[in-house]
Tab-separated table of C-alpha atoms and ligand atoms in Angstrom:
chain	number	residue	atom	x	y	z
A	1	UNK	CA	0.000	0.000	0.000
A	2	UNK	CA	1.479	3.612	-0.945
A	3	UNK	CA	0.358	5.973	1.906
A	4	UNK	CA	3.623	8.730	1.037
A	5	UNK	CA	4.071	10.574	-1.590
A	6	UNK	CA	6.988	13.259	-2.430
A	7	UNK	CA	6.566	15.896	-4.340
A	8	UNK	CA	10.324	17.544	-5.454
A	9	UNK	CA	9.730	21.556	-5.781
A	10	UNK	CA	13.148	22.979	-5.395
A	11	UNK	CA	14.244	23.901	-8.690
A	12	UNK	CA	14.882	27.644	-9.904
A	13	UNK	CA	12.013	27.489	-13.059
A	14	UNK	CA	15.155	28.974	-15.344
A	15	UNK	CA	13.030	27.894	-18.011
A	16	UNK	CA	10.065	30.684	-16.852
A	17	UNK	CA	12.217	33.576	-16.366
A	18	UNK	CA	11.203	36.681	-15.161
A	19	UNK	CA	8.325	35.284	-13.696
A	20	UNK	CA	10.241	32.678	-11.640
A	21	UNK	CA	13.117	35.157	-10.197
A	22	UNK	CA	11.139	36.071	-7.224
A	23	UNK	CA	8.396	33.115	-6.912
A	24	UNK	CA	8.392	29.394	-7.436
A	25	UNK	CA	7.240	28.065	-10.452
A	26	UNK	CA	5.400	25.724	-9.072
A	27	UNK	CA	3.114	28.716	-7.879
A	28	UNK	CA	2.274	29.915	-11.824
A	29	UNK	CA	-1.682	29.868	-11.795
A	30	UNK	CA	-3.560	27.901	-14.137
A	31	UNK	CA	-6.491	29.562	-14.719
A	32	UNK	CA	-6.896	30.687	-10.837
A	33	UNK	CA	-5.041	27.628	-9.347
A	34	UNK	CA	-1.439	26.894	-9.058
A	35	UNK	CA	-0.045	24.145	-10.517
A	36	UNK	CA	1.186	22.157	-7.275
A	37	UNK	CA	-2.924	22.357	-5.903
A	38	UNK	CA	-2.948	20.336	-8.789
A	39	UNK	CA	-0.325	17.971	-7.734
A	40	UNK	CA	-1.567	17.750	-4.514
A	41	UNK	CA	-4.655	16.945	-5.349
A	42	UNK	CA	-4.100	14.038	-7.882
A	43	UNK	CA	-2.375	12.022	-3.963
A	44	UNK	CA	-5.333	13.159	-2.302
A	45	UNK	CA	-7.292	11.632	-5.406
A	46	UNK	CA	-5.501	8.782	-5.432
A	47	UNK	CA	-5.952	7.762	-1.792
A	48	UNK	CA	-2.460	9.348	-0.398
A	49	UNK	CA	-2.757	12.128	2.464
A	50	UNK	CA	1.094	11.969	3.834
A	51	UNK	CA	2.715	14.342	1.317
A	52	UNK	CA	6.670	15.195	1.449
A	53	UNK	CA	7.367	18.456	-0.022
A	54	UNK	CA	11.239	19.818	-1.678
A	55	UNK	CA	11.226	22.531	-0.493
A	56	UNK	CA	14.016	25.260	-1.351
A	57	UNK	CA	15.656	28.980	-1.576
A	58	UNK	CA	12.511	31.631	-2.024
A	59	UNK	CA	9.680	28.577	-2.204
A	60	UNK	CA	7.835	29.902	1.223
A	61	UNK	CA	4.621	30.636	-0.615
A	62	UNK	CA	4.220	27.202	-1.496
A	63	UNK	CA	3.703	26.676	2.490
A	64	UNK	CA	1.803	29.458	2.782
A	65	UNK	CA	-0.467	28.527	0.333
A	66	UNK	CA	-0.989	25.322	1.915
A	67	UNK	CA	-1.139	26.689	5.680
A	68	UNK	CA	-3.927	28.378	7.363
A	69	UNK	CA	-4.987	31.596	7.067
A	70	UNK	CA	-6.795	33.505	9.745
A	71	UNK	CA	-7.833	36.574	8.510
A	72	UNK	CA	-8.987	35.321	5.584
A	73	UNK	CA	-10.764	33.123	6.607
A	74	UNK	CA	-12.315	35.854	8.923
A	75	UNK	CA	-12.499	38.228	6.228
A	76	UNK	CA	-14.688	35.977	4.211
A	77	UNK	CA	-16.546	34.398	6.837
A	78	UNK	CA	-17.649	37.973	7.716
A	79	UNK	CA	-18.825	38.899	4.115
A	80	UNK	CA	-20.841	35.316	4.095
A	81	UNK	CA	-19.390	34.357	1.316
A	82	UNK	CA	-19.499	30.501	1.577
A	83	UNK	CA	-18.404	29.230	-1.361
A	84	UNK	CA	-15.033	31.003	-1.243
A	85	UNK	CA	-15.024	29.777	2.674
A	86	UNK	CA	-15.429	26.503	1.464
A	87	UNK	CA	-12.822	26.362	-0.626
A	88	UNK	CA	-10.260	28.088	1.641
A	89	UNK	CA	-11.085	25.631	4.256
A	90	UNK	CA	-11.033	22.481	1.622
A	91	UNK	CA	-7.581	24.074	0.468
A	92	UNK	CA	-5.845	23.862	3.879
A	93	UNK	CA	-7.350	21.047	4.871
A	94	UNK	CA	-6.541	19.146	1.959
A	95	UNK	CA	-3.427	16.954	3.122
A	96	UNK	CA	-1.144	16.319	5.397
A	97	UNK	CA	1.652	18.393	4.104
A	98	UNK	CA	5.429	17.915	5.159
A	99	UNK	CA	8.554	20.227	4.406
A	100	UNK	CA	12.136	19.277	3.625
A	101	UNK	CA	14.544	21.695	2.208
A	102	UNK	CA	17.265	20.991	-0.167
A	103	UNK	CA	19.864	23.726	0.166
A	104	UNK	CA	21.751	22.647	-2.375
A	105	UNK	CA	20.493	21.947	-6.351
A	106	UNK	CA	22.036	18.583	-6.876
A	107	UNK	CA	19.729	17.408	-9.240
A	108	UNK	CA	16.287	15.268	-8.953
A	109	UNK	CA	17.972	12.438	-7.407
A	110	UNK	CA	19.465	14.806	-4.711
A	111	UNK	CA	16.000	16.163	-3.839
A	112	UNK	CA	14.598	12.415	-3.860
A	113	UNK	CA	17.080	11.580	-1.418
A	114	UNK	CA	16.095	14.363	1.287
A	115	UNK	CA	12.900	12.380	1.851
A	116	UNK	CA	15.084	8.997	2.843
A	117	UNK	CA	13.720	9.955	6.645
A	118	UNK	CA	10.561	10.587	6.051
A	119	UNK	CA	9.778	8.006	3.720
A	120	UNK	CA	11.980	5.446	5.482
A	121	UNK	CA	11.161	1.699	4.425
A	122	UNK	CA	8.008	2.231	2.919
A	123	UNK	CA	7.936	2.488	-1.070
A	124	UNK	CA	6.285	6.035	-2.280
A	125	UNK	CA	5.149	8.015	-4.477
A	126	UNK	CA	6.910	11.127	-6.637
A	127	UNK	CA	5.253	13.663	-8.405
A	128	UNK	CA	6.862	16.359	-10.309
A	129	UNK	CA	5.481	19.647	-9.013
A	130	UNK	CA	5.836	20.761	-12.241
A	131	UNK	CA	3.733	18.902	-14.341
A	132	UNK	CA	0.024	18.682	-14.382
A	133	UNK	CA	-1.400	14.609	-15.707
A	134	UNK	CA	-4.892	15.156	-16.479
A	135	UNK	CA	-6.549	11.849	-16.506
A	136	UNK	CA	-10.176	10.343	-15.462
A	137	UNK	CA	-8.381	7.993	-12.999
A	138	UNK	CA	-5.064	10.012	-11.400
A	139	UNK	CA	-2.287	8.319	-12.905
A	140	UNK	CA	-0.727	8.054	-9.118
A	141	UNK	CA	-3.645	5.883	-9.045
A	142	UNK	CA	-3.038	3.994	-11.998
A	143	UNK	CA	0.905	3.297	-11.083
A	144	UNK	CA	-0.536	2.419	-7.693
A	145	UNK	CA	-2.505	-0.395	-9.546
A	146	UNK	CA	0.691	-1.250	-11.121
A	147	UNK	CA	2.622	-1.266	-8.348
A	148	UNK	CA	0.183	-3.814	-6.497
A	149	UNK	CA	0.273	-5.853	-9.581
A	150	UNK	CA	3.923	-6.452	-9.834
A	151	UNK	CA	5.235	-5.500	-6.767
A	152	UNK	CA	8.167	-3.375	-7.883
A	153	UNK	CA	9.381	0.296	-9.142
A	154	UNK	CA	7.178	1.582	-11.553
A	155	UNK	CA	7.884	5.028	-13.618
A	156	UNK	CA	5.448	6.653	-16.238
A	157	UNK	CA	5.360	7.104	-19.100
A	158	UNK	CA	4.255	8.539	-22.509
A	159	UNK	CA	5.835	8.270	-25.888
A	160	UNK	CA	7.404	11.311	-27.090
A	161	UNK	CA	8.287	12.303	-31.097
A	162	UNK	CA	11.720	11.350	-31.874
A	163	UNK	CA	13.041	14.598	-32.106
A	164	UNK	CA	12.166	15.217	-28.295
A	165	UNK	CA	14.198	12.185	-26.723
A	166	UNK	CA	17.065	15.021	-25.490
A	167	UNK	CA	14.153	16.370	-23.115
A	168	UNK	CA	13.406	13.775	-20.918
A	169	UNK	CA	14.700	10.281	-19.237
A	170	UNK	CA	14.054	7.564	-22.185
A	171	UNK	CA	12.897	3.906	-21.139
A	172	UNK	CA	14.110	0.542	-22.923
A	173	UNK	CA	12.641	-2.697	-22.645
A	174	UNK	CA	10.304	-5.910	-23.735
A	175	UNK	CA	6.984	-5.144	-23.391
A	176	UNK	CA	4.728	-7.009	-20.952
A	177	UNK	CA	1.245	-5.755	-22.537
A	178	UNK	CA	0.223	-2.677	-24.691
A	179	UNK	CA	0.637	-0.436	-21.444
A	180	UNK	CA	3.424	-2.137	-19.474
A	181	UNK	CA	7.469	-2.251	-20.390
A	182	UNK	CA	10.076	-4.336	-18.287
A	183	UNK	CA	13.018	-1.825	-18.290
A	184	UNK	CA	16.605	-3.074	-19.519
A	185	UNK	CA	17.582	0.111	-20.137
A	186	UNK	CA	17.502	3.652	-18.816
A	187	UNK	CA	18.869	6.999	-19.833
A	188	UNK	CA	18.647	10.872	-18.756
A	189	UNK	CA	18.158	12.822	-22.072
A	190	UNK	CA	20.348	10.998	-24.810
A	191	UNK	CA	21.460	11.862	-27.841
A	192	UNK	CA	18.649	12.452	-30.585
A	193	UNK	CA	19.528	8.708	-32.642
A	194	UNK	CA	20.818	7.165	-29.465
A	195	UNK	CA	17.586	6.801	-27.598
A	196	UNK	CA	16.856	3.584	-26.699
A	197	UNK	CA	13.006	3.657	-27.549
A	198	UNK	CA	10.719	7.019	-27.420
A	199	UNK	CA	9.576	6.042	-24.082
A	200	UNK	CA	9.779	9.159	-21.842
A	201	UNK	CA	9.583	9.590	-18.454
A	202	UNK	CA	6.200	11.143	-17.379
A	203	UNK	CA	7.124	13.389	-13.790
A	204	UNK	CA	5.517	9.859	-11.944
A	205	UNK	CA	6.714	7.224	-10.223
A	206	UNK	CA	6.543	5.271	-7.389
A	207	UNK	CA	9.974	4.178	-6.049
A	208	UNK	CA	10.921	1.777	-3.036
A	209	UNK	CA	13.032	2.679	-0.295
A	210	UNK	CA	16.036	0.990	-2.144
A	211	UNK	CA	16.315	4.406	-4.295
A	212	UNK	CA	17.959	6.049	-1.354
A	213	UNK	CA	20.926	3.233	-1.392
A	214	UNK	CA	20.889	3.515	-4.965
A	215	UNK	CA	21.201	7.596	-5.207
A	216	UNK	CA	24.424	7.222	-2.553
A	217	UNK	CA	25.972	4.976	-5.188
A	218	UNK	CA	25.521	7.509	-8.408
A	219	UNK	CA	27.772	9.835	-9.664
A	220	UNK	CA	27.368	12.917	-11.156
A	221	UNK	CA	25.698	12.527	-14.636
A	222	UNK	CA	23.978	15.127	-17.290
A	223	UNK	CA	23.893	18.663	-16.179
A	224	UNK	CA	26.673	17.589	-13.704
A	225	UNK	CA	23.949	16.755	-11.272
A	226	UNK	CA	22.586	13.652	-9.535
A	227	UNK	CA	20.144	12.150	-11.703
A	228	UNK	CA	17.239	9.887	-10.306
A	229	UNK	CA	17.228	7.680	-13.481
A	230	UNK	CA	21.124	7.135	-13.098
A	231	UNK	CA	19.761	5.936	-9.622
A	232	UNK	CA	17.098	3.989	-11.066
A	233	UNK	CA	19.727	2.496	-13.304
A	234	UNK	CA	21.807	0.866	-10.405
A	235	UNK	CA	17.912	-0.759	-9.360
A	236	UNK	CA	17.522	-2.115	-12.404
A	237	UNK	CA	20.637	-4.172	-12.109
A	238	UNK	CA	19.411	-5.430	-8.987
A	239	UNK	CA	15.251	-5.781	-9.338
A	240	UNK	CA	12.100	-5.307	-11.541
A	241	UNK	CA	11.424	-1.756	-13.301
A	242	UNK	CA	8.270	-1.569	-15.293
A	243	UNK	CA	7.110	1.376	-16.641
A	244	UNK	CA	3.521	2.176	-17.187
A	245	UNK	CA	2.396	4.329	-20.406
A	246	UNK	CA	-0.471	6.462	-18.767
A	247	UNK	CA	-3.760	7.168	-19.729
A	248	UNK	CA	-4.225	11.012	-19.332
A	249	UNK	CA	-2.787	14.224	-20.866
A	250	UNK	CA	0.516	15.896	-19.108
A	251	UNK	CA	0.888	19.818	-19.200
A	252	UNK	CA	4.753	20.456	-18.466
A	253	UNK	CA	4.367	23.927	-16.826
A	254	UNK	CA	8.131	24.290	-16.611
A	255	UNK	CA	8.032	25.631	-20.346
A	256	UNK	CA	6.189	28.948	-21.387
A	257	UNK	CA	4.349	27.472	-24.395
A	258	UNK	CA	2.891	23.985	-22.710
A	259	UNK	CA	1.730	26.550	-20.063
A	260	UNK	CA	-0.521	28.945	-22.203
A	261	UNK	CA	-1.706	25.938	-24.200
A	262	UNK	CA	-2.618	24.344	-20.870
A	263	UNK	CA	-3.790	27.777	-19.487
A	264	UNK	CA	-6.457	27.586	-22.493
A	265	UNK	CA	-7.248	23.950	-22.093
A	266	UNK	CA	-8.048	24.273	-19.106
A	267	UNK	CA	-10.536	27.446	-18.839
A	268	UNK	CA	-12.646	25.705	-21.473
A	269	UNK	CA	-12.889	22.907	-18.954
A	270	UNK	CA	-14.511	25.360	-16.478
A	271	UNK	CA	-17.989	25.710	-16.793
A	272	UNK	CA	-17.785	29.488	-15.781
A	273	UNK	CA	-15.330	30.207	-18.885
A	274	UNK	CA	-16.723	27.697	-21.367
A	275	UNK	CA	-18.886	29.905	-23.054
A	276	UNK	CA	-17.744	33.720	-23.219
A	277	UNK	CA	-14.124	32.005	-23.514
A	278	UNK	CA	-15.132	29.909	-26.607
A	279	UNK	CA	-16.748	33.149	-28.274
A	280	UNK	CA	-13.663	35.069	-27.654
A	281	UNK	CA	-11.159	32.616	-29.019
A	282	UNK	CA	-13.522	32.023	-32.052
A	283	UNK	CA	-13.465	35.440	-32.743
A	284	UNK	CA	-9.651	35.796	-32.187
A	285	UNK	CA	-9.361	32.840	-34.406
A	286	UNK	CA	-10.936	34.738	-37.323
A	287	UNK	CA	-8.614	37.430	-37.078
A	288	UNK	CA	-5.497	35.682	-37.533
B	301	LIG	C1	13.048	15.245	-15.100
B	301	LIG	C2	13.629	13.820	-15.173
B	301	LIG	C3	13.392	13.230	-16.563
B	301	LIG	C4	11.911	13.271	-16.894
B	301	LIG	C5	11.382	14.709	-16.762
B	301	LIG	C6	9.866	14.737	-16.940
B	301	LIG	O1	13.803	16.082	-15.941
B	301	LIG	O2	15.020	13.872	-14.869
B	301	LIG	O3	13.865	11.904	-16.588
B	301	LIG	O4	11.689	12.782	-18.194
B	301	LIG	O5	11.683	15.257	-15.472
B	301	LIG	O6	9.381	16.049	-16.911
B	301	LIG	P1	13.726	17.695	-15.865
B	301	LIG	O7	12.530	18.085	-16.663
B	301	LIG	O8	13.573	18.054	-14.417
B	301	LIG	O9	15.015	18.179	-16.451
């Protein structure tokens, strides 16, 4: 049973600059909610409460956001205005949220590793705060299902066009069934041409408290920084790595175009917006 999850948030956003000198990109707003609410809520939608955030230099808002606020609360309680109450109160009461920081940016493997105590010999859950999967069952859920299945590390994934292998980690393997891989291989962004499938690796995974062994054992890899596939690697030459290919949509909010195209996407999912929205981008349409 996966009751933790870990949710790695340190990273400067380089990729969003300006917006990201001064506040975590994991705060950008989709539409009125940030992108880790979203995060957050696909655990709490897939049954897991315990959350482990990595934390870092000038990410304080995220705990704010999550944290109670008093006069707020006050404030709207006083105007009557329940729905927003509700929501407030449903936002900070939403998990059980946990803070680690990682002073240092050592890579995703380094951040991993700064939830070895809090995790300790349970397997869990990581979600990119970054990346939004959009799916009728939370793909958390859906690895969980894995993960009961075949007892073992399981990563997502979701094929990517060949010309986009240099973005992500890349999967090899034999596939199990049309979803499911057994890994033989591994790699953190290779070489377009030297990729060994275009299996990439989807910002989920649930890992089992071997990963902290394994990340003591890796070196330094691309970027010059601790990579948790490298880590993964060393795990595969010991046990079972399947990877699941999900069923959902992912919105990578690290880069400025996925995040208007997911800004748009995801107004016209809100039945306030629907309408005047749809108008207004017909319109705009015309005009170009
Ligand atoms: C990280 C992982 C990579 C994965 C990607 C998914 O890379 O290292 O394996 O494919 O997330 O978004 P990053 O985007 O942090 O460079």
């Amino acid at each position: 049973m996966i009751k933790k999850a870990v949710i790695p948030a340190a990273g400067f956003g380089t990729r969003f600059l300006p917006a990201t000198k001064a506040q975590p990109k994991e705060m950008l707003p989709i539409v009125d909610t940030p992108v880790i609410q979203y995060v957050v809520q696909e655990c709490v939608d897939s049954g897991i409460e315990d959350i482990l955030i990595i934390s870092g230099k000038g990410k304080r808002s995220i705990e704010d956001h999550f944290d109670r606020n008093f006069e707020l609360e006050k404030r709207i309680n006083e105007r009557e205005d329940e729905f927003w109450y509700n929501q407030i109160k449903h936002l900070e009461e939403l998990a059980n949220i946990h803070y680690v920081r990682q002073k240092e940016l050592n890579g995703l493997g380094d951040a991993i590793y700064h939830a070895r105590h809090h995790c300790g010999n349970e397997p869990f859950a990581v979600l990119l705060g970054d990346t939004i999967l959009d799916a009728v069952i939370p793909v958390t859920q859906q690895l969980i299902d894995i993960y009961d299945q075949y007892n073992s590390t399981v990563i997502a994934v979701e094929r990517v066009s060949k010309d986009k292998v240099n973005r992500y980690g890349i999967v090899g393997g034999n596939m199990i069934s049309d979803r499911i891989t057994e890994l033989n291989e591994m790699v953190e962004k290779p070489e377009i041409g030297k990729a060994p499938s275009n299996l990439a690796i989807a910002g989920r995974y649930i890992l089992t408290p071997e990963i902290f062994k394994a990340i003591e054992k890796t070196s330094r890899g691309k970027g010059n920084e601790i990579q948790l596939t490298d880590a993964l690697r060393i795990i595969l030459a010991q046990e079972k790595i399947m990877s699941y290919t999900i069923e959902g949509k992912r919105y990578d909010i690290g880069n400025k175009i996925d995040f208007l195209k997911t800004t748009v996407e995801f107004a016209l999912k809100r039945d306030e917006f629907r309408e005047p929205f749809t108008e207004y981008l017909k319109d705009l349409v015309k005009k170009l």
